[in-house]
mmCIF file of C-alpha atoms and ligand atoms in Angstrom:
data_model
loop_
_atom_site.group_PDB
_atom_site.id
_atom_site.type_symbol
_atom_site.label_atom_id
_atom_site.label_comp_id
_atom_site.label_asym_id
_atom_site.label_seq_id
_atom_site.Cartn_x
_atom_site.Cartn_y
_atom_site.Cartn_z
ATOM 1 C CA UNK Z 1 96.676 110.757 79.608
ATOM 2 C CA UNK Z 2 96.861 114.340 78.239
ATOM 3 C CA UNK Z 3 94.739 116.262 80.680
ATOM 4 C CA UNK Z 4 96.901 119.151 81.850
ATOM 5 C CA UNK Z 5 99.480 121.443 80.258
ATOM 6 C CA UNK Z 6 103.011 120.036 80.692
ATOM 7 C CA UNK Z 7 104.253 123.075 82.645
ATOM 8 C CA UNK Z 8 101.169 123.464 84.857
ATOM 9 C CA UNK Z 9 103.171 123.087 88.087
ATOM 10 C CA UNK Z 10 106.478 124.632 86.973
ATOM 11 C CA UNK Z 11 108.028 126.554 89.865
ATOM 12 C CA UNK Z 12 105.900 124.771 92.477
ATOM 13 C CA UNK Z 13 107.249 122.707 95.380
ATOM 14 C CA UNK Z 14 105.304 119.609 96.426
ATOM 15 C CA UNK Z 15 105.745 117.330 99.442
ATOM 16 C CA UNK Z 16 103.974 113.963 99.607
ATOM 17 C CA UNK Z 17 103.929 112.245 103.012
ATOM 18 C CA UNK Z 18 103.594 108.512 102.367
ATOM 19 C CA UNK Z 19 104.688 109.149 98.773
ATOM 20 C CA UNK Z 20 107.138 106.276 98.521
ATOM 21 C CA UNK Z 21 104.686 103.731 97.068
ATOM 22 C CA UNK Z 22 101.248 103.157 95.582
ATOM 23 C CA UNK Z 23 98.722 105.915 95.037
ATOM 24 C CA UNK Z 24 100.789 108.630 96.725
ATOM 25 C CA UNK Z 25 103.866 107.793 94.642
ATOM 26 C CA UNK Z 26 101.638 108.065 91.552
ATOM 27 C CA UNK Z 27 100.595 111.543 92.695
ATOM 28 C CA UNK Z 28 104.219 112.548 93.302
ATOM 29 C CA UNK Z 29 105.257 111.311 89.843
ATOM 30 C CA UNK Z 30 102.480 113.254 88.152
ATOM 31 C CA UNK Z 31 103.363 116.471 90.012
ATOM 32 C CA UNK Z 32 106.978 116.040 88.833
ATOM 33 C CA UNK Z 33 105.871 115.367 85.238
ATOM 34 C CA UNK Z 34 104.023 118.684 85.297
ATOM 35 C CA UNK Z 35 107.114 120.579 86.427
ATOM 36 C CA UNK Z 36 106.955 120.634 90.247
ATOM 37 C CA UNK Z 37 109.966 120.006 92.457
ATOM 38 C CA UNK Z 38 108.897 116.970 94.473
ATOM 39 C CA UNK Z 39 109.853 115.390 97.804
ATOM 40 C CA UNK Z 40 108.407 112.146 99.160
ATOM 41 C CA UNK Z 41 108.632 110.647 102.614
ATOM 42 C CA UNK Z 42 108.070 107.256 104.234
ATOM 43 C CA UNK Z 43 109.529 105.272 107.134
ATOM 44 C CA UNK Z 44 111.864 103.106 105.054
ATOM 45 C CA UNK Z 45 114.852 105.135 103.767
ATOM 46 C CA UNK Z 46 115.749 102.670 101.000
ATOM 47 C CA UNK Z 47 112.163 102.666 99.691
ATOM 48 C CA UNK Z 48 112.210 106.493 99.817
ATOM 49 C CA UNK Z 49 115.454 106.658 97.847
ATOM 50 C CA UNK Z 50 114.093 104.252 95.207
ATOM 51 C CA UNK Z 51 110.882 106.267 94.929
ATOM 52 C CA UNK Z 52 112.848 109.481 94.437
ATOM 53 C CA UNK Z 53 114.868 107.808 91.648
ATOM 54 C CA UNK Z 54 111.619 106.706 89.981
ATOM 55 C CA UNK Z 55 110.190 110.230 90.183
ATOM 56 C CA UNK Z 56 113.192 111.889 88.570
ATOM 57 C CA UNK Z 57 116.725 113.201 89.021
ATOM 58 C CA UNK Z 58 115.743 116.225 91.128
ATOM 59 C CA UNK Z 59 113.330 114.449 93.484
ATOM 60 C CA UNK Z 60 114.067 114.131 97.179
ATOM 61 C CA UNK Z 61 113.397 110.902 99.126
ATOM 62 C CA UNK Z 62 113.153 111.403 102.886
ATOM 63 C CA UNK Z 63 112.600 109.150 105.829
ATOM 64 C CA UNK Z 64 110.338 110.031 108.780
ATOM 65 C CA UNK Z 65 107.441 108.481 110.667
ATOM 66 C CA UNK Z 66 104.327 110.695 110.480
ATOM 67 C CA UNK Z 67 103.490 109.621 114.048
ATOM 68 C CA UNK Z 68 106.542 111.542 115.240
ATOM 69 C CA UNK Z 69 105.825 115.293 114.991
ATOM 70 C CA UNK Z 70 109.465 116.373 115.308
ATOM 71 C CA UNK Z 71 110.570 113.861 112.677
ATOM 72 C CA UNK Z 72 107.991 114.840 110.063
ATOM 73 C CA UNK Z 73 108.540 118.539 110.771
ATOM 74 C CA UNK Z 74 112.292 117.937 110.277
ATOM 75 C CA UNK Z 75 111.613 116.239 106.936
ATOM 76 C CA UNK Z 76 109.547 119.202 105.738
ATOM 77 C CA UNK Z 77 112.290 121.612 106.845
ATOM 78 C CA UNK Z 78 114.692 119.646 104.650
ATOM 79 C CA UNK Z 79 112.312 120.111 101.711
ATOM 80 C CA UNK Z 80 112.277 123.877 102.260
ATOM 81 C CA UNK Z 81 116.091 123.986 102.624
ATOM 82 C CA UNK Z 82 116.452 122.199 99.288
ATOM 83 C CA UNK Z 83 113.607 123.611 97.195
ATOM 84 C CA UNK Z 84 112.163 126.635 99.030
ATOM 85 C CA UNK Z 85 108.742 127.020 100.640
ATOM 86 C CA UNK Z 86 106.090 124.456 99.761
ATOM 87 C CA UNK Z 87 103.052 125.085 97.535
ATOM 88 C CA UNK Z 88 101.483 121.628 97.750
ATOM 89 C CA UNK Z 89 101.413 119.189 100.684
ATOM 90 C CA UNK Z 90 99.766 115.777 100.449
ATOM 91 C CA UNK Z 91 99.152 113.681 103.564
ATOM 92 C CA UNK Z 92 98.709 110.099 102.391
ATOM 93 C CA UNK Z 93 100.551 107.823 104.815
ATOM 94 C CA UNK Z 94 98.285 105.061 106.106
ATOM 95 C CA UNK Z 95 98.305 101.642 107.679
ATOM 96 C CA UNK Z 96 95.567 99.058 107.395
ATOM 97 C CA UNK Z 97 94.730 95.418 108.008
ATOM 98 C CA UNK Z 98 91.501 93.447 108.267
ATOM 99 C CA UNK Z 99 90.588 92.650 111.876
ATOM 100 C CA UNK Z 100 87.394 92.492 113.925
ATOM 101 C CA UNK Z 101 87.294 94.701 117.015
ATOM 102 C CA UNK Z 102 87.629 91.609 119.197
ATOM 103 C CA UNK Z 103 90.716 90.595 117.206
ATOM 104 C CA UNK Z 104 92.316 93.993 117.638
ATOM 105 C CA UNK Z 105 94.367 95.069 120.656
ATOM 106 C CA UNK Z 106 94.206 98.634 121.937
ATOM 107 C CA UNK Z 107 97.625 99.127 120.384
ATOM 108 C CA UNK Z 108 96.421 97.793 117.010
ATOM 109 C CA UNK Z 109 93.527 100.310 116.956
ATOM 110 C CA UNK Z 110 95.806 103.117 118.145
ATOM 111 C CA UNK Z 111 98.449 102.310 115.535
ATOM 112 C CA UNK Z 112 96.132 102.911 112.578
ATOM 113 C CA UNK Z 113 94.538 106.010 114.115
ATOM 114 C CA UNK Z 114 98.018 107.287 114.925
ATOM 115 C CA UNK Z 115 99.367 106.857 111.382
ATOM 116 C CA UNK Z 116 96.299 108.030 109.457
ATOM 117 C CA UNK Z 117 94.656 110.682 111.651
ATOM 118 C CA UNK Z 118 97.372 111.932 114.011
ATOM 119 C CA UNK Z 119 99.843 111.653 111.128
ATOM 120 C CA UNK Z 120 97.671 113.957 109.010
ATOM 121 C CA UNK Z 121 97.414 116.412 111.907
ATOM 122 C CA UNK Z 122 101.218 116.336 112.278
ATOM 123 C CA UNK Z 123 101.851 116.881 108.559
ATOM 124 C CA UNK Z 124 99.357 119.737 108.234
ATOM 125 C CA UNK Z 125 100.098 121.395 111.608
ATOM 126 C CA UNK Z 126 103.815 121.108 110.931
ATOM 127 C CA UNK Z 127 103.763 122.513 107.407
ATOM 128 C CA UNK Z 128 101.874 125.777 107.922
ATOM 129 C CA UNK Z 129 104.808 128.175 108.364
ATOM 130 C CA UNK Z 130 106.730 126.346 105.640
ATOM 131 C CA UNK Z 131 104.070 127.103 102.993
ATOM 132 C CA UNK Z 132 104.094 129.648 100.211
ATOM 133 C CA UNK Z 133 101.150 131.882 101.155
ATOM 134 C CA UNK Z 134 98.637 132.722 99.888
ATOM 135 C CA UNK Z 135 97.682 129.989 97.474
ATOM 136 C CA UNK Z 136 99.023 126.791 99.044
ATOM 137 C CA UNK Z 137 97.060 123.587 98.523
ATOM 138 C CA UNK Z 138 96.840 120.776 101.092
ATOM 139 C CA UNK Z 139 95.329 117.405 100.245
ATOM 140 C CA UNK Z 140 94.610 114.526 102.626
ATOM 141 C CA UNK Z 141 94.030 111.057 101.212
ATOM 142 C CA UNK Z 142 90.948 109.679 102.910
ATOM 143 C CA UNK Z 143 88.718 106.687 102.031
ATOM 144 C CA UNK Z 144 85.119 105.525 101.756
ATOM 145 C CA UNK Z 145 85.444 104.001 105.248
ATOM 146 C CA UNK Z 146 85.095 107.579 106.540
ATOM 147 C CA UNK Z 147 81.437 107.510 105.496
ATOM 148 C CA UNK Z 148 80.490 103.835 105.230
ATOM 149 C CA UNK Z 149 80.874 101.658 108.297
ATOM 150 C CA UNK Z 150 82.808 98.547 107.247
ATOM 151 C CA UNK Z 151 83.237 95.403 109.331
ATOM 152 C CA UNK Z 152 86.883 94.565 110.136
ATOM 153 C CA UNK Z 153 87.759 98.225 109.631
ATOM 154 C CA UNK Z 154 86.930 99.947 112.956
ATOM 155 C CA UNK Z 155 90.381 101.557 113.093
ATOM 156 C CA UNK Z 156 90.386 102.811 109.490
ATOM 157 C CA UNK Z 157 86.726 103.952 109.674
ATOM 158 C CA UNK Z 158 87.443 105.991 112.805
ATOM 159 C CA UNK Z 159 90.709 107.388 111.476
ATOM 160 C CA UNK Z 160 89.444 108.371 108.030
ATOM 161 C CA UNK Z 161 86.234 109.910 109.477
ATOM 162 C CA UNK Z 162 88.494 112.011 111.681
ATOM 163 C CA UNK Z 163 90.553 113.049 108.661
ATOM 164 C CA UNK Z 164 87.407 114.237 106.842
ATOM 165 C CA UNK Z 165 86.524 116.523 109.756
ATOM 166 C CA UNK Z 166 90.118 117.716 110.144
ATOM 167 C CA UNK Z 167 90.058 118.738 106.459
ATOM 168 C CA UNK Z 168 86.919 120.803 107.036
ATOM 169 C CA UNK Z 169 88.141 122.465 110.227
ATOM 170 C CA UNK Z 170 91.464 123.415 108.637
ATOM 171 C CA UNK Z 171 89.655 124.733 105.562
ATOM 172 C CA UNK Z 172 87.648 126.998 107.888
ATOM 173 C CA UNK Z 173 90.605 128.141 109.983
ATOM 174 C CA UNK Z 174 93.074 128.666 107.116
ATOM 175 C CA UNK Z 175 90.492 129.742 104.512
ATOM 176 C CA UNK Z 176 91.970 132.923 103.080
ATOM 177 C CA UNK Z 177 95.470 131.578 102.521
ATOM 178 C CA UNK Z 178 95.444 127.787 102.231
ATOM 179 C CA UNK Z 179 92.999 125.476 100.483
ATOM 180 C CA UNK Z 180 92.501 122.167 102.290
ATOM 181 C CA UNK Z 181 90.780 119.285 100.491
ATOM 182 C CA UNK Z 182 90.608 115.511 100.469
ATOM 183 C CA UNK Z 183 90.577 112.772 97.866
ATOM 184 C CA UNK Z 184 88.648 109.600 98.613
ATOM 185 C CA UNK Z 185 89.802 106.851 96.244
ATOM 186 C CA UNK Z 186 87.677 103.774 95.644
ATOM 187 C CA UNK Z 187 89.385 100.409 95.153
ATOM 188 C CA UNK Z 188 92.534 101.147 93.157
ATOM 189 C CA UNK Z 189 94.269 98.395 91.171
ATOM 190 C CA UNK Z 190 97.799 97.232 91.987
ATOM 191 C CA UNK Z 191 98.015 98.791 95.435
ATOM 192 C CA UNK Z 192 99.028 97.516 98.847
ATOM 193 C CA UNK Z 193 95.707 98.737 100.211
ATOM 194 C CA UNK Z 194 93.652 96.463 97.965
ATOM 195 C CA UNK Z 195 96.059 93.548 98.390
ATOM 196 C CA UNK Z 196 95.232 93.785 102.096
ATOM 197 C CA UNK Z 197 91.504 94.545 101.878
ATOM 198 C CA UNK Z 198 90.623 92.149 99.039
ATOM 199 C CA UNK Z 199 93.091 89.293 99.472
ATOM 200 C CA UNK Z 200 90.974 86.606 97.737
ATOM 201 C CA UNK Z 201 89.034 86.372 94.474
ATOM 202 C CA UNK Z 202 85.584 86.291 96.112
ATOM 203 C CA UNK Z 203 86.249 89.580 97.919
ATOM 204 C CA UNK Z 204 87.706 91.111 94.754
ATOM 205 C CA UNK Z 205 84.574 90.076 92.816
ATOM 206 C CA UNK Z 206 82.261 91.576 95.436
ATOM 207 C CA UNK Z 207 84.159 94.880 95.166
ATOM 208 C CA UNK Z 208 83.687 94.827 91.357
ATOM 209 C CA UNK Z 209 79.989 94.041 91.665
ATOM 210 C CA UNK Z 210 79.312 96.878 94.085
ATOM 211 C CA UNK Z 211 80.821 99.588 91.873
ATOM 212 C CA UNK Z 212 78.651 101.495 89.398
ATOM 213 C CA UNK Z 213 81.487 101.659 86.842
ATOM 214 C CA UNK Z 214 82.289 97.919 87.206
ATOM 215 C CA UNK Z 215 86.030 98.319 87.389
ATOM 216 C CA UNK Z 216 88.733 99.263 89.845
ATOM 217 C CA UNK Z 217 90.424 102.612 89.458
ATOM 218 C CA UNK Z 218 93.960 103.315 88.299
ATOM 219 C CA UNK Z 219 96.605 105.087 90.348
ATOM 220 C CA UNK Z 220 96.933 107.627 87.516
ATOM 221 C CA UNK Z 221 93.240 108.515 87.810
ATOM 222 C CA UNK Z 222 93.702 109.495 91.460
ATOM 223 C CA UNK Z 223 96.822 111.463 90.522
ATOM 224 C CA UNK Z 224 94.802 113.552 88.045
ATOM 225 C CA UNK Z 225 92.413 114.504 90.874
ATOM 226 C CA UNK Z 226 95.366 115.635 92.989
ATOM 227 C CA UNK Z 227 96.681 117.773 90.130
ATOM 228 C CA UNK Z 228 93.230 119.323 89.642
ATOM 229 C CA UNK Z 229 92.865 120.159 93.350
ATOM 230 C CA UNK Z 230 96.372 121.701 93.395
ATOM 231 C CA UNK Z 231 95.808 123.721 90.228
ATOM 232 C CA UNK Z 232 94.307 127.162 89.565
ATOM 233 C CA UNK Z 233 91.245 125.348 88.168
ATOM 234 C CA UNK Z 234 90.346 124.547 91.793
ATOM 235 C CA UNK Z 235 91.059 128.064 93.081
ATOM 236 C CA UNK Z 236 87.631 128.372 94.758
ATOM 237 C CA UNK Z 237 87.473 124.825 96.140
ATOM 238 C CA UNK Z 238 88.266 124.192 99.793
ATOM 239 C CA UNK Z 239 86.949 121.838 102.464
ATOM 240 C CA UNK Z 240 85.712 119.336 99.899
ATOM 241 C CA UNK Z 241 86.274 115.603 99.622
ATOM 242 C CA UNK Z 242 86.587 114.532 95.999
ATOM 243 C CA UNK Z 243 85.471 110.926 95.458
ATOM 244 C CA UNK Z 244 87.570 109.185 92.809
ATOM 245 C CA UNK Z 245 85.822 105.867 93.110
ATOM 246 C CA UNK Z 246 83.816 104.872 90.025
ATOM 247 C CA UNK Z 247 80.620 105.619 91.924
ATOM 248 C CA UNK Z 248 81.376 103.488 94.994
ATOM 249 C CA UNK Z 249 79.886 106.037 97.375
ATOM 250 C CA UNK Z 250 76.559 106.384 95.536
ATOM 251 C CA UNK Z 251 75.269 103.023 96.654
ATOM 252 C CA UNK Z 252 75.667 99.304 96.131
ATOM 253 C CA UNK Z 253 75.299 98.586 92.385
ATOM 254 C CA UNK Z 254 75.247 94.814 92.981
ATOM 255 C CA UNK Z 255 71.733 95.135 94.391
ATOM 256 C CA UNK Z 256 70.256 96.365 91.110
ATOM 257 C CA UNK Z 257 68.619 94.130 88.538
ATOM 258 C CA UNK Z 258 68.170 96.453 85.566
ATOM 259 C CA UNK Z 259 66.388 93.784 83.501
ATOM 260 C CA UNK Z 260 63.324 94.217 85.722
ATOM 261 C CA UNK Z 261 60.973 96.867 84.357
ATOM 262 C CA UNK Z 262 62.537 96.829 80.855
ATOM 263 C CA UNK Z 263 60.101 96.535 77.964
HETATM 264 N N1 COA X 1 95.370 91.908 112.940
HETATM 265 C C1 COA X 1 95.311 92.335 114.232
HETATM 266 N N2 COA X 1 96.287 93.108 114.806
HETATM 267 C C2 COA X 1 97.323 93.476 114.017
HETATM 268 C C3 COA X 1 97.432 93.085 112.671
HETATM 269 C C4 COA X 1 96.403 92.250 112.136
HETATM 270 N N3 COA X 1 96.428 91.812 110.867
HETATM 271 N N4 COA X 1 98.578 93.606 112.167
HETATM 272 C C5 COA X 1 99.161 94.311 113.170
HETATM 273 N N5 COA X 1 98.402 94.224 114.275
HETATM 274 C C6 COA X 1 98.693 94.786 115.592
HETATM 275 C C7 COA X 1 100.006 94.278 116.165
HETATM 276 O O1 COA X 1 99.844 92.978 116.744
HETATM 277 C C8 COA X 1 100.305 95.356 117.200
HETATM 278 O O2 COA X 1 99.500 95.206 118.340
HETATM 279 P P1 COA X 1 100.123 94.560 119.718
HETATM 280 O O3 COA X 1 101.291 95.418 120.103
HETATM 281 O O4 COA X 1 99.001 94.625 120.684
HETATM 282 O O5 COA X 1 100.524 93.158 119.368
HETATM 283 C C9 COA X 1 99.806 96.622 116.508
HETATM 284 O O6 COA X 1 98.906 96.200 115.481
HETATM 285 C C10 COA X 1 100.926 97.415 115.863
HETATM 286 O O7 COA X 1 101.645 96.545 115.001
HETATM 287 P P2 COA X 1 103.151 96.842 114.555
HETATM 288 O O8 COA X 1 103.521 95.791 113.582
HETATM 289 O O9 COA X 1 104.001 97.058 115.764
HETATM 290 O O10 COA X 1 102.938 98.274 113.860
HETATM 291 P P3 COA X 1 103.886 99.079 112.879
HETATM 292 O O11 COA X 1 103.804 100.466 113.312
HETATM 293 O O12 COA X 1 105.212 98.422 112.732
HETATM 294 O O13 COA X 1 103.133 98.853 111.446
HETATM 295 C C11 COA X 1 100.930 98.477 110.462
HETATM 296 C C12 COA X 1 101.873 99.440 111.187
HETATM 297 C C13 COA X 1 100.512 97.358 111.411
HETATM 298 C C14 COA X 1 99.686 99.275 110.072
HETATM 299 C C15 COA X 1 101.608 97.817 109.243
HETATM 300 O O14 COA X 1 100.694 96.945 108.628
HETATM 301 C C16 COA X 1 102.124 98.816 108.241
HETATM 302 O O15 COA X 1 103.243 99.284 108.370
HETATM 303 N N6 COA X 1 101.311 99.187 107.192
HETATM 304 C C17 COA X 1 101.717 100.156 106.162
HETATM 305 C C18 COA X 1 101.279 99.730 104.780
HETATM 306 C C19 COA X 1 99.772 99.629 104.652
HETATM 307 O O16 COA X 1 99.064 99.254 105.574
HETATM 308 N N7 COA X 1 99.295 99.983 103.435
HETATM 309 C C20 COA X 1 97.898 100.015 103.146
HETATM 310 C C21 COA X 1 97.391 101.404 103.298
HETATM 311 S S1 COA X 1 95.631 101.433 103.010
HETATM 312 P P1 NAP X 2 100.834 102.013 100.287
HETATM 313 O O1 NAP X 2 101.437 101.677 98.964
HETATM 314 O O2 NAP X 2 100.986 101.034 101.405
HETATM 315 O O3 NAP X 2 101.418 103.426 100.726
HETATM 316 C C1 NAP X 2 101.560 103.807 102.064
HETATM 317 C C2 NAP X 2 102.681 104.831 102.109
HETATM 318 O O4 NAP X 2 102.721 105.397 103.426
HETATM 319 C C3 NAP X 2 104.060 104.246 101.858
HETATM 320 O O5 NAP X 2 104.855 105.237 101.251
HETATM 321 C C4 NAP X 2 104.575 103.952 103.275
HETATM 322 O O6 NAP X 2 106.000 103.894 103.280
HETATM 323 C C5 NAP X 2 104.019 105.188 103.997
HETATM 324 N N1 NAP X 2 103.812 105.015 105.434
HETATM 325 C C6 NAP X 2 103.115 104.052 106.084
HETATM 326 N N2 NAP X 2 103.157 104.258 107.404
HETATM 327 C C7 NAP X 2 103.892 105.389 107.583
HETATM 328 C C8 NAP X 2 104.282 106.128 108.721
HETATM 329 N N3 NAP X 2 103.942 105.742 109.957
HETATM 330 N N4 NAP X 2 105.013 107.256 108.551
HETATM 331 C C9 NAP X 2 105.399 107.674 107.305
HETATM 332 N N5 NAP X 2 105.044 107.004 106.184
HETATM 333 C C10 NAP X 2 104.304 105.880 106.334
HETATM 334 O O7 NAP X 2 99.266 102.328 100.211
HETATM 335 P P2 NAP X 2 98.161 102.605 99.066
HETATM 336 O O8 NAP X 2 97.306 101.414 98.984
HETATM 337 O O9 NAP X 2 98.740 103.180 97.830
HETATM 338 O O10 NAP X 2 97.297 103.738 99.835
HETATM 339 C C11 NAP X 2 97.697 105.102 99.810
HETATM 340 C C12 NAP X 2 96.641 105.979 100.438
HETATM 341 O O11 NAP X 2 95.401 105.833 99.729
HETATM 342 C C13 NAP X 2 96.333 105.671 101.902
HETATM 343 O O12 NAP X 2 96.063 106.873 102.584
HETATM 344 C C14 NAP X 2 95.092 104.821 101.802
HETATM 345 O O13 NAP X 2 94.322 104.837 102.982
HETATM 346 C C15 NAP X 2 94.376 105.499 100.654
HETATM 347 N N6 NAP X 2 93.400 104.648 99.974
HETATM 348 C C16 NAP X 2 93.836 103.594 99.251
HETATM 349 C C17 NAP X 2 92.919 102.823 98.543
HETATM 350 C C18 NAP X 2 93.396 101.686 97.681
HETATM 351 O O14 NAP X 2 92.612 101.161 96.887
HETATM 352 N N7 NAP X 2 94.638 101.271 97.784
HETATM 353 C C19 NAP X 2 91.546 103.110 98.618
HETATM 354 C C20 NAP X 2 91.125 104.196 99.398
HETATM 355 C C21 NAP X 2 92.061 104.973 100.071
HETATM 356 P P3 NAP X 2 106.801 103.108 104.467
HETATM 357 O O15 NAP X 2 106.159 101.767 104.579
HETATM 358 O O16 NAP X 2 108.230 103.108 104.050
HETATM 359 O O17 NAP X 2 106.580 103.938 105.688
#
């Protein structure tokens, strides 16, 4: 995909929390391709080291749990020690599983809210004085569950809805110096998220049917949105949630029968 100039992010420093696999790793790789110095972070140190190797020789793979403020702050301090102040921070760590409320303990609900929502607070609160100001770009990875109530997803719906509001509040409070936006991916192929949320062929088919564009997205397509939001092309965009979802949020395309009313 040739969408941006190869040196678009030269001289920039990017940190991706939860960037050791899936969509967030795709974002980290694309930032590095476009010239940024990139650090990624997850809980598993071996996975983080492998991700850094995949990204490139200069990438940094760190280990911290976003639920632990001191730990994630420490990871971001390491990024600044190595590369200098950060220009781009992505908060994408998440946990998810399908469970009805009555099949979910208080700790199960808290765990997902803690990783997704409190983790995003910790990453963004912790990064502020480590940013290159003005002009820094923060991106939280949210999801359609923030808007659409989904059975078996009470924890993720609550957490991602909270993230959407946190994005807007931070955009208001940090307006002149830091842009704060979100990306809401639809179902993305070859990800842990979809392996968990659509584990069988019937569920996968229903996801296809519902989407206007009749396909799942690619990790690279989400990465292009992250590059756009972090680039000068988005200089006047803050507090927005960019849907990268093939039209998933518009409505349920499986309910339409377009043959009706045709001549
Ligand atoms: N159904 C119901 N409850 C579940 C569950 C499931 N499928 N999976 C975990 N839980 C519960 C656990 O039983 C535990 O509750 P309990 O203490 O009352 O028994 C609670 O959730 C926490 O589980 P634990 O395994 O201790 O959490 P963790 O912090 O080690 O892992 C998870 C977090 C559970 C979210 C784990 O799935 C994970 O690490 N996910 C990351 C990858 C991922 O989800 N990717 C997709 C992103 S969209
Ligand atoms: P993934 O591959 O499971 O990625 C999750 C990442 O977060 C991993 O790097 C994981 O590494 C890290 N992580 C998890 N818990 C953490 C914690 N407590 N502290 C620090 N890091 C942690 O997931 P994905 O499917 O690509 O999803 C990525 C993001 O996109 C998530 O925010 C998800 O909600 C969102 N999203 C995904 C889809 C989709 O189709 N997949 C759709 C909409 C939104 P460790 O396990 O080593 O910690």
